[in-house]
Protein backbone atom coordinates (compact mmCIF):
# COMPACT_ATOMS: atom_id res chain seq x y z
CA UNK A 1 52.31 -68.62 2.37
CA UNK A 2 54.49 -66.19 4.34
CA UNK A 3 55.84 -69.01 6.49
CA UNK A 4 57.45 -70.43 3.37
CA UNK A 5 58.74 -67.16 1.94
CA UNK A 6 60.14 -66.17 5.34
CA UNK A 7 62.43 -69.21 5.53
CA UNK A 8 65.96 -67.99 6.33
CA UNK A 9 68.64 -69.60 4.19
CA UNK A 10 71.15 -69.13 7.04
CA UNK A 11 69.28 -71.89 8.92
CA UNK A 12 70.29 -74.37 6.22
CA UNK A 13 74.03 -74.37 6.36
CA UNK A 14 76.86 -76.56 7.60
CA UNK A 15 80.64 -76.42 7.58
CA UNK A 16 81.98 -78.09 4.41
CA UNK A 17 85.79 -78.23 4.40
CA UNK A 18 87.28 -77.97 0.93
CA UNK A 19 89.04 -81.31 1.30
CA UNK A 20 85.65 -83.05 1.63
CA UNK A 21 84.58 -81.90 -1.85
CA UNK A 22 85.29 -84.70 -4.32
CA UNK A 23 87.31 -83.11 -7.12
CA UNK A 24 87.30 -86.36 -9.12
CA UNK A 25 85.02 -89.41 -9.16
CA UNK A 26 86.04 -92.86 -8.01
CA UNK A 27 87.51 -95.10 -10.71
CA UNK A 28 84.54 -97.47 -10.29
CA UNK A 29 81.41 -95.38 -9.91
CA UNK A 30 79.35 -98.03 -8.07
CA UNK A 31 82.04 -98.38 -5.35
CA UNK A 32 81.05 -95.05 -3.82
CA UNK A 33 79.69 -95.03 -0.30
CA UNK A 34 75.94 -95.18 0.19
CA UNK A 35 74.25 -93.61 3.22
CA UNK A 36 70.83 -95.14 3.90
CA UNK A 37 68.27 -93.37 6.06
CA UNK A 38 65.02 -95.17 6.79
CA UNK A 39 62.68 -95.23 9.79
CA UNK A 40 64.86 -92.73 11.61
CA UNK A 41 68.02 -94.83 11.44
CA UNK A 42 71.21 -94.22 9.47
CA UNK A 43 73.56 -96.87 8.15
CA UNK A 44 76.09 -97.14 5.35
CA UNK A 45 77.11 -99.54 2.63
CA UNK A 46 78.61 -99.51 -0.87
CA UNK A 47 76.43 -98.24 -3.69
CA UNK A 48 76.62 -101.48 -5.69
CA UNK A 49 74.45 -103.04 -2.95
CA UNK A 50 71.68 -100.44 -3.22
CA UNK A 51 69.13 -102.98 -4.51
CA UNK A 52 69.21 -104.64 -1.08
CA UNK A 53 67.56 -101.58 0.48
CA UNK A 54 64.72 -101.07 -2.00
CA UNK A 55 61.25 -102.64 -1.67
CA UNK A 56 60.49 -105.19 -4.39
CA UNK A 57 57.64 -103.13 -5.82
CA UNK A 58 59.74 -99.96 -6.06
CA UNK A 59 59.61 -97.83 -9.19
CA UNK A 60 62.88 -96.01 -9.80
CA UNK A 61 62.71 -92.89 -11.94
CA UNK A 62 65.90 -91.89 -13.77
CA UNK A 63 66.57 -88.59 -15.52
CA UNK A 64 68.00 -89.60 -18.91
CA UNK A 65 69.22 -86.13 -19.91
CA UNK A 66 72.70 -85.88 -21.41
CA UNK A 67 75.17 -83.06 -20.67
CA UNK A 68 76.07 -81.10 -23.80
CA UNK A 69 79.33 -79.34 -24.71
CA UNK A 70 77.75 -76.05 -23.69
CA UNK A 71 80.89 -73.91 -23.34
CA UNK A 72 82.03 -72.32 -26.62
CA UNK A 73 85.16 -70.17 -26.83
CA UNK A 74 85.78 -67.40 -29.36
CA UNK A 75 88.98 -65.37 -29.68
CA UNK A 76 89.24 -61.76 -30.83
CA UNK A 77 92.13 -60.54 -32.98
CA UNK A 78 93.58 -58.99 -29.81
CA UNK A 79 93.72 -62.46 -28.26
CA UNK A 80 90.92 -61.75 -25.77
CA UNK A 81 88.86 -64.87 -25.03
CA UNK A 82 85.05 -64.67 -25.00
CA UNK A 83 83.16 -67.61 -23.51
CA UNK A 84 79.61 -68.28 -24.65
CA UNK A 85 77.81 -70.71 -22.34
CA UNK A 86 74.68 -72.10 -24.04
CA UNK A 87 71.84 -72.40 -21.53
CA UNK A 88 68.69 -73.19 -23.53
CA UNK A 89 67.37 -72.81 -27.08
CA UNK A 90 65.18 -69.81 -27.94
CA UNK A 91 64.55 -70.18 -31.68
CA UNK A 92 63.62 -72.90 -32.27
CA UNK A 93 62.75 -73.44 -28.61
CA UNK A 94 62.55 -77.24 -28.72
CA UNK A 95 65.90 -78.80 -27.79
CA UNK A 96 65.86 -81.63 -30.29
CA UNK A 97 64.72 -79.37 -33.13
CA UNK A 98 67.42 -76.82 -32.25
CA UNK A 99 70.13 -79.49 -32.25
CA UNK A 100 69.04 -80.65 -35.71
CA UNK A 101 69.20 -77.18 -37.30
CA UNK A 102 71.77 -76.87 -40.12
CA UNK A 103 72.03 -73.09 -40.69
CA UNK A 104 71.17 -70.97 -37.65
CA UNK A 105 69.80 -71.09 -34.09
CA UNK A 106 69.30 -68.62 -31.26
CA UNK A 107 70.19 -69.64 -27.70
CA UNK A 108 69.95 -67.99 -24.31
CA UNK A 109 73.56 -67.82 -23.14
CA UNK A 110 75.81 -66.49 -20.43
CA UNK A 111 78.77 -64.60 -21.82
CA UNK A 112 82.12 -64.45 -20.08
CA UNK A 113 84.21 -61.32 -20.71
CA UNK A 114 81.16 -59.77 -22.40
CA UNK A 115 82.44 -56.16 -21.97
CA UNK A 116 85.18 -56.91 -24.47
CA UNK A 117 82.68 -58.12 -27.07
CA UNK A 118 82.12 -54.85 -28.91
CA UNK A 119 82.00 -56.22 -32.49
CA UNK A 120 78.75 -57.17 -34.21
CA UNK A 121 80.00 -60.72 -34.83
CA UNK A 122 82.47 -63.16 -33.36
CA UNK A 123 83.57 -65.96 -35.64
CA UNK A 124 85.75 -69.03 -35.84
CA UNK A 125 86.63 -71.53 -38.54
CA UNK A 126 87.16 -75.26 -38.07
CA UNK A 127 86.72 -78.56 -39.89
CA UNK A 128 84.18 -81.34 -39.33
CA UNK A 129 84.65 -84.52 -41.39
CA UNK A 130 86.80 -82.60 -43.84
CA UNK A 131 84.28 -79.77 -44.30
CA UNK A 132 85.43 -76.25 -43.48
CA UNK A 133 82.83 -74.62 -41.23
CA UNK A 134 82.63 -70.94 -40.35
CA UNK A 135 80.54 -70.23 -37.26
CA UNK A 136 79.50 -66.69 -36.34
CA UNK A 137 77.87 -65.49 -33.13
CA UNK A 138 75.92 -62.25 -32.66
CA UNK A 139 74.28 -60.72 -29.58
CA UNK A 140 70.68 -59.90 -30.54
CA UNK A 141 69.12 -59.26 -27.14
CA UNK A 142 69.51 -59.44 -23.38
CA UNK A 143 67.49 -61.28 -20.73
CA UNK A 144 68.56 -60.41 -17.20
CA UNK A 145 72.21 -61.40 -16.88
CA UNK A 146 72.00 -63.55 -20.00
CA UNK A 147 72.05 -62.79 -23.72
CA UNK A 148 70.24 -64.09 -26.76
CA UNK A 149 72.96 -65.24 -29.16
CA UNK A 150 72.28 -66.05 -32.80
CA UNK A 151 74.63 -68.65 -34.26
CA UNK A 152 74.94 -68.90 -38.05
CA UNK A 153 77.10 -71.38 -39.96
CA UNK A 154 77.65 -73.02 -43.32
CA UNK A 155 78.36 -76.59 -44.39
CA UNK A 156 74.99 -78.18 -43.64
CA UNK A 157 76.08 -79.81 -40.37
CA UNK A 158 73.77 -80.05 -37.35
CA UNK A 159 74.21 -77.66 -34.43
CA UNK A 160 74.66 -80.71 -32.20
CA UNK A 161 77.72 -81.67 -34.28
CA UNK A 162 79.16 -78.17 -33.96
CA UNK A 163 78.98 -77.94 -30.18
CA UNK A 164 80.14 -81.54 -29.80
CA UNK A 165 83.16 -80.70 -31.97
CA UNK A 166 84.25 -77.28 -30.65
CA UNK A 167 82.46 -77.00 -27.32
CA UNK A 168 83.61 -78.04 -23.87
CA UNK A 169 81.73 -80.11 -21.29
CA UNK A 170 80.82 -77.84 -18.35
CA UNK A 171 81.81 -79.37 -15.00
CA UNK A 172 80.64 -77.74 -11.73
CA UNK A 173 82.36 -74.42 -10.95
CA UNK A 174 83.11 -75.44 -7.36
CA UNK A 175 85.54 -78.11 -8.59
CA UNK A 176 87.91 -75.25 -9.41
CA UNK A 177 89.61 -77.10 -12.25
CA UNK A 178 89.45 -77.36 -16.01
CA UNK A 179 87.44 -80.03 -17.76
CA UNK A 180 89.57 -83.09 -18.44
CA UNK A 181 89.18 -85.88 -20.96
CA UNK A 182 88.06 -88.30 -18.22
CA UNK A 183 85.08 -86.04 -17.42
CA UNK A 184 83.63 -86.83 -20.86
CA UNK A 185 82.63 -90.24 -19.54
CA UNK A 186 82.51 -89.79 -15.77
CA UNK A 187 80.24 -86.70 -15.88
CA UNK A 188 77.53 -88.56 -17.84
CA UNK A 189 75.18 -91.20 -16.45
CA UNK A 190 75.37 -94.62 -18.13
CA UNK A 191 71.76 -94.13 -19.27
CA UNK A 192 72.16 -90.58 -20.64
CA UNK A 193 70.29 -90.29 -23.95
CA UNK A 194 68.62 -86.91 -24.56
CA UNK A 195 70.92 -83.93 -25.20
CA UNK A 196 70.12 -80.75 -23.30
CA UNK A 197 71.67 -80.37 -19.83
CA UNK A 198 74.48 -78.07 -18.80
CA UNK A 199 74.99 -80.03 -15.57
CA UNK A 200 74.70 -83.74 -14.86
CA UNK A 201 71.90 -85.24 -12.75
CA UNK A 202 74.64 -86.37 -10.40
CA UNK A 203 72.70 -88.84 -8.23
CA UNK A 204 72.61 -91.05 -11.30
CA UNK A 205 76.39 -91.07 -11.75
CA UNK A 206 76.68 -93.98 -9.28
CA UNK A 207 74.60 -96.39 -11.35
CA UNK A 208 76.31 -98.96 -13.58
CA UNK A 209 74.91 -101.57 -15.94
CA UNK A 210 75.50 -104.36 -13.36
CA UNK A 211 73.65 -102.36 -10.67
CA UNK A 212 70.72 -101.77 -13.02
CA UNK A 213 70.72 -105.51 -13.86
CA UNK A 214 70.49 -106.28 -10.11
CA UNK A 215 67.48 -103.99 -9.85
CA UNK A 216 65.79 -105.79 -12.73
CA UNK A 217 66.56 -109.18 -11.15
CA UNK A 218 64.70 -107.98 -8.07
CA UNK A 219 61.73 -106.95 -10.29
CA UNK A 220 62.27 -103.29 -9.47
CA UNK A 221 60.82 -101.16 -12.24
CA UNK A 222 63.07 -98.54 -13.83
CA UNK A 223 61.50 -95.61 -15.70
CA UNK A 224 63.13 -92.75 -17.59
CA UNK A 225 61.99 -89.15 -17.73
CA UNK A 226 63.86 -86.08 -18.97
CA UNK A 227 64.64 -82.82 -17.20
CA UNK A 228 67.30 -80.67 -18.82
CA UNK A 229 69.37 -79.36 -15.91
CA UNK A 230 70.11 -75.63 -16.14
CA UNK A 231 73.06 -73.65 -14.83
CA UNK A 232 70.72 -72.25 -12.19
CA UNK A 233 71.19 -75.47 -10.24
CA UNK A 234 74.49 -73.94 -9.02
CA UNK A 235 73.00 -70.50 -8.37
CA UNK A 236 73.54 -69.62 -4.70
CA UNK A 237 70.76 -68.11 -2.61
CA UNK A 238 71.98 -64.57 -1.98
CA UNK A 239 68.86 -63.20 -0.27
CA UNK A 240 68.35 -63.45 3.50
CA UNK A 241 64.99 -65.15 3.08
CA UNK A 242 63.92 -67.48 0.29
CA UNK A 243 61.31 -64.95 -0.90
CA UNK A 244 64.11 -62.99 -2.58
CA UNK A 245 65.40 -65.97 -4.59
CA UNK A 246 64.18 -66.61 -8.13
CA UNK A 247 64.29 -70.21 -9.26
CA UNK A 248 65.43 -71.11 -12.77
CA UNK A 249 63.14 -72.74 -15.36
CA UNK A 250 63.93 -76.25 -16.59
CA UNK A 251 62.32 -78.26 -19.38
CA UNK A 252 60.62 -81.56 -18.50
CA UNK A 253 59.41 -84.45 -20.69
CA UNK A 254 57.49 -87.37 -19.14
CA UNK A 255 56.06 -90.16 -21.36
CA UNK A 256 52.40 -91.14 -21.03
CA UNK A 257 53.30 -94.79 -20.35
CA UNK A 258 55.10 -93.76 -17.18
CA UNK A 259 52.08 -91.76 -16.03
CA UNK A 260 49.94 -94.85 -16.55
CA UNK A 261 52.37 -96.97 -14.51
CA UNK A 262 52.14 -94.45 -11.66
CA UNK A 263 48.33 -94.67 -11.69
CA UNK A 264 48.47 -98.49 -11.65
CA UNK A 265 51.11 -98.62 -8.91
CA UNK A 266 51.32 -95.33 -7.02
CA UNK A 267 53.34 -96.77 -4.12
CA UNK A 268 57.10 -96.66 -3.67
CA UNK A 269 58.00 -94.22 -6.43
CA UNK A 270 61.67 -93.46 -5.81
CA UNK A 271 63.33 -90.58 -7.62
CA UNK A 272 66.96 -90.80 -8.69
CA UNK A 273 68.16 -87.27 -8.02
CA UNK A 274 66.62 -83.95 -7.12
CA UNK A 275 65.93 -83.27 -10.82
CA UNK A 276 63.63 -86.31 -10.89
CA UNK A 277 62.05 -85.18 -7.60
CA UNK A 278 61.24 -81.74 -9.03
CA UNK A 279 59.90 -83.24 -12.25
CA UNK A 280 57.63 -85.75 -10.54
CA UNK A 281 56.30 -83.33 -7.94
CA UNK A 282 55.60 -80.79 -10.70
CA UNK A 283 53.29 -83.34 -12.34
CA UNK A 284 50.73 -82.98 -9.58
CA UNK A 285 50.44 -79.24 -10.14
CA UNK A 286 50.08 -79.68 -13.91
CA UNK A 287 47.19 -82.08 -13.25
CA UNK A 288 45.64 -79.56 -10.86
CA UNK A 289 45.91 -76.82 -13.50
CA UNK A 290 43.99 -79.07 -15.90
CA UNK A 291 41.35 -79.75 -13.23
CA UNK A 292 40.88 -76.04 -12.58
CA UNK A 293 40.98 -75.19 -16.31
CA UNK A 294 43.94 -72.82 -16.00
CA UNK A 295 46.43 -74.99 -17.90
CA UNK A 296 48.06 -73.14 -20.79
CA UNK A 297 48.84 -75.67 -23.57
CA UNK A 298 50.96 -73.11 -25.42
CA UNK A 299 53.15 -72.26 -22.41
CA UNK A 300 52.76 -75.13 -19.91
CA UNK A 301 54.67 -74.41 -16.73
CA UNK A 302 54.75 -74.84 -12.98
CA UNK A 303 55.73 -71.56 -11.37
CA UNK A 304 57.98 -71.21 -8.37
CA UNK A 305 55.31 -70.55 -5.75
CA UNK A 306 52.48 -72.60 -7.24
CA UNK A 307 52.46 -75.31 -4.53
CA UNK A 308 52.11 -72.66 -1.85
CA UNK A 309 49.48 -70.51 -3.54
CA UNK A 310 47.05 -73.28 -4.54
CA UNK A 311 45.14 -75.79 -2.47
CA UNK A 312 45.95 -79.41 -3.28
CA UNK A 313 42.30 -80.41 -3.44
CA UNK A 314 42.42 -83.43 -5.78
CA UNK A 315 44.04 -86.83 -5.39
CA UNK A 316 47.34 -87.76 -6.99
CA UNK A 317 45.51 -90.36 -9.10
CA UNK A 318 43.02 -87.75 -10.35
CA UNK A 319 45.81 -85.34 -11.19
CA UNK A 320 47.71 -87.96 -13.22
CA UNK A 321 44.53 -89.09 -14.96
CA UNK A 322 43.86 -85.48 -15.98
CA UNK A 323 47.26 -85.37 -17.70
CA UNK A 324 46.74 -88.75 -19.38
CA UNK A 325 43.31 -87.66 -20.67
CA UNK A 326 44.81 -84.41 -22.02
CA UNK A 327 47.57 -86.30 -23.83
CA UNK A 328 45.19 -88.87 -25.34
CA UNK A 329 42.79 -86.14 -26.43
CA UNK A 330 45.64 -84.29 -28.17
CA UNK A 331 47.32 -87.43 -29.55
CA UNK A 332 50.51 -86.71 -27.60
CA UNK A 333 52.88 -89.38 -26.26
CA UNK A 334 54.45 -87.27 -23.50
CA UNK A 335 53.69 -84.25 -21.34
CA UNK A 336 56.17 -81.43 -21.93
CA UNK A 337 56.38 -78.44 -19.62
CA UNK A 338 58.69 -76.01 -17.89
CA UNK A 339 59.10 -76.14 -14.13
CA UNK A 340 60.32 -73.46 -11.75
CA UNK A 341 59.10 -75.30 -8.66
CA UNK A 342 60.91 -74.71 -5.38
CA UNK A 343 60.49 -77.42 -2.74
CA UNK A 344 60.79 -76.03 0.76
CA UNK A 345 60.59 -77.35 4.33
CA UNK A 346 56.90 -77.99 5.01
CA UNK A 347 56.12 -79.07 1.45
CA UNK A 348 53.78 -82.09 1.27
CA UNK A 349 55.28 -84.57 -1.22
CA UNK A 350 52.69 -85.94 -3.62
CA UNK A 351 54.32 -88.70 -5.66
CA UNK A 352 57.69 -89.73 -4.30
CA UNK A 353 58.30 -92.03 -1.34
CA UNK A 354 62.07 -92.00 -1.51
CA UNK A 355 65.07 -90.61 -3.34
CA UNK A 356 68.68 -91.21 -4.24
CA UNK A 357 70.71 -88.03 -4.00
CA UNK A 358 74.23 -86.74 -3.42
CA UNK A 359 75.31 -84.30 -0.71
CA UNK A 360 74.51 -80.70 -1.56
CA UNK A 361 76.11 -77.32 -0.97
CA UNK A 362 75.33 -75.32 2.18
CA UNK A 363 72.61 -72.67 1.79
CA UNK A 364 71.38 -74.10 -1.51
CA UNK A 365 67.84 -74.72 -2.77
CA UNK A 366 68.79 -78.40 -3.10
CA UNK A 367 69.55 -78.57 0.62
CA UNK A 368 66.14 -76.98 1.26
CA UNK A 369 64.58 -79.78 -0.81
CA UNK A 370 66.39 -82.39 1.30
CA UNK A 371 65.15 -80.69 4.45
CA UNK A 372 61.61 -80.76 3.05
CA UNK A 373 61.89 -84.55 2.81
CA UNK A 374 63.85 -85.28 6.02
CA UNK A 375 62.80 -82.37 8.22
CA UNK A 376 65.45 -81.15 10.66
CA UNK A 377 66.93 -84.66 10.58
CA UNK A 378 68.94 -83.55 7.54
CA UNK A 379 71.48 -82.22 10.05
CA UNK A 380 71.95 -85.68 11.57
CA UNK A 381 72.50 -87.13 8.08
CA UNK A 382 75.10 -84.54 7.14
CA UNK A 383 76.83 -84.76 10.54
CA UNK A 384 77.04 -88.53 10.11
CA UNK A 385 78.50 -88.11 6.62
CA UNK A 386 81.10 -85.60 7.78
CA UNK A 387 82.09 -87.81 10.70
CA UNK A 388 82.32 -90.95 8.55
CA UNK A 389 84.47 -89.62 5.71
CA UNK A 390 81.83 -89.37 3.01
CA UNK A 391 82.77 -87.42 -0.13
CA UNK A 392 80.60 -84.42 -1.01
CA UNK A 393 78.93 -82.75 -4.02
CA UNK A 394 78.74 -83.82 -7.67
CA UNK A 395 81.51 -86.41 -7.73
CA UNK A 396 80.91 -87.43 -4.12
CA UNK A 397 79.06 -90.27 -2.40
CA UNK A 398 75.38 -91.16 -2.45
CA UNK A 399 72.35 -91.15 -0.15
CA UNK A 400 69.16 -93.20 -0.18
CA UNK A 401 66.28 -91.66 1.80
CA UNK A 402 63.15 -93.77 2.29
CA UNK A 403 59.90 -92.89 4.04
């Protein structure tokens, strides 16, 4: 266990010049570069040709989460601007239920300029479809650096309509620019469906309908799961060793039919993005909890250090079957849980055999995940990308790693 917690984040860095960070996406998202690493070799192509590098029996797993307009701005009479950044629902805690509320909700939020928020309420008035809506926000509690904010409004409109109307799409902070109208489309995947993320699952931004059609023509299975990406995905590791870093929780939904397809064909499961990787790998530990009768159906979660504190003593098939049996027994169509899993160098991957991913920030938990999959060869990959003019981070180019 200590060998994992003692990992030094300074060993997972590289020099990323600012000009290599893609501030905007390409006009045609599937024309991005694609770096392919397989069997120890590296080559490059254009993303629209990615189907050529996948085995015919591959199962691609997409994260179909949709980025919400999570940034809300309120103005005091003095003109001071207060930003409320909605992270996740608290009451009701279910995302879809919270979005459908028509009177009040409570969310966990980050608050910008919070020291100037001394009033009980902040409010603003606006119109939706001709209806005048007054929205008020009140701080009702604190959780670490975040606050619990209760929103109350009139007019009978859904909360999803309110944030869509007055909120702003949150683009990554390292882009150092304001959200623009073009981001509304370019910062969503073409298959985004389920509202809830505050950051895009960016590996999926390269896919287009023609690329997905090519995959289907090659009889490559495409599955969709949901992980709502939290703001913690951008949280830097500030501690010297990884033991001092606390991972964020993210909500996961995986349908039972996909679990059954994994049991029937466990080979060549390829995750699109690190969010899909974390979701799929978390499944094994949920199945192990069920096996060892320590699964909490009221608060199902995979904790940060669970893979390193528990022996993986059942097969992947057995783990998945445990989840399927639990869902059937409880008449549920999907497993829903929270994951805090951190995937570190030395981790033994259970489900995935490959991944699509972008290039990640130096000294980030996402780079640690890449190192877990590639070993020290991640340095060769990133050196190759820097030498061959690849574009980095959320709007940058793509990678395909295959075992």
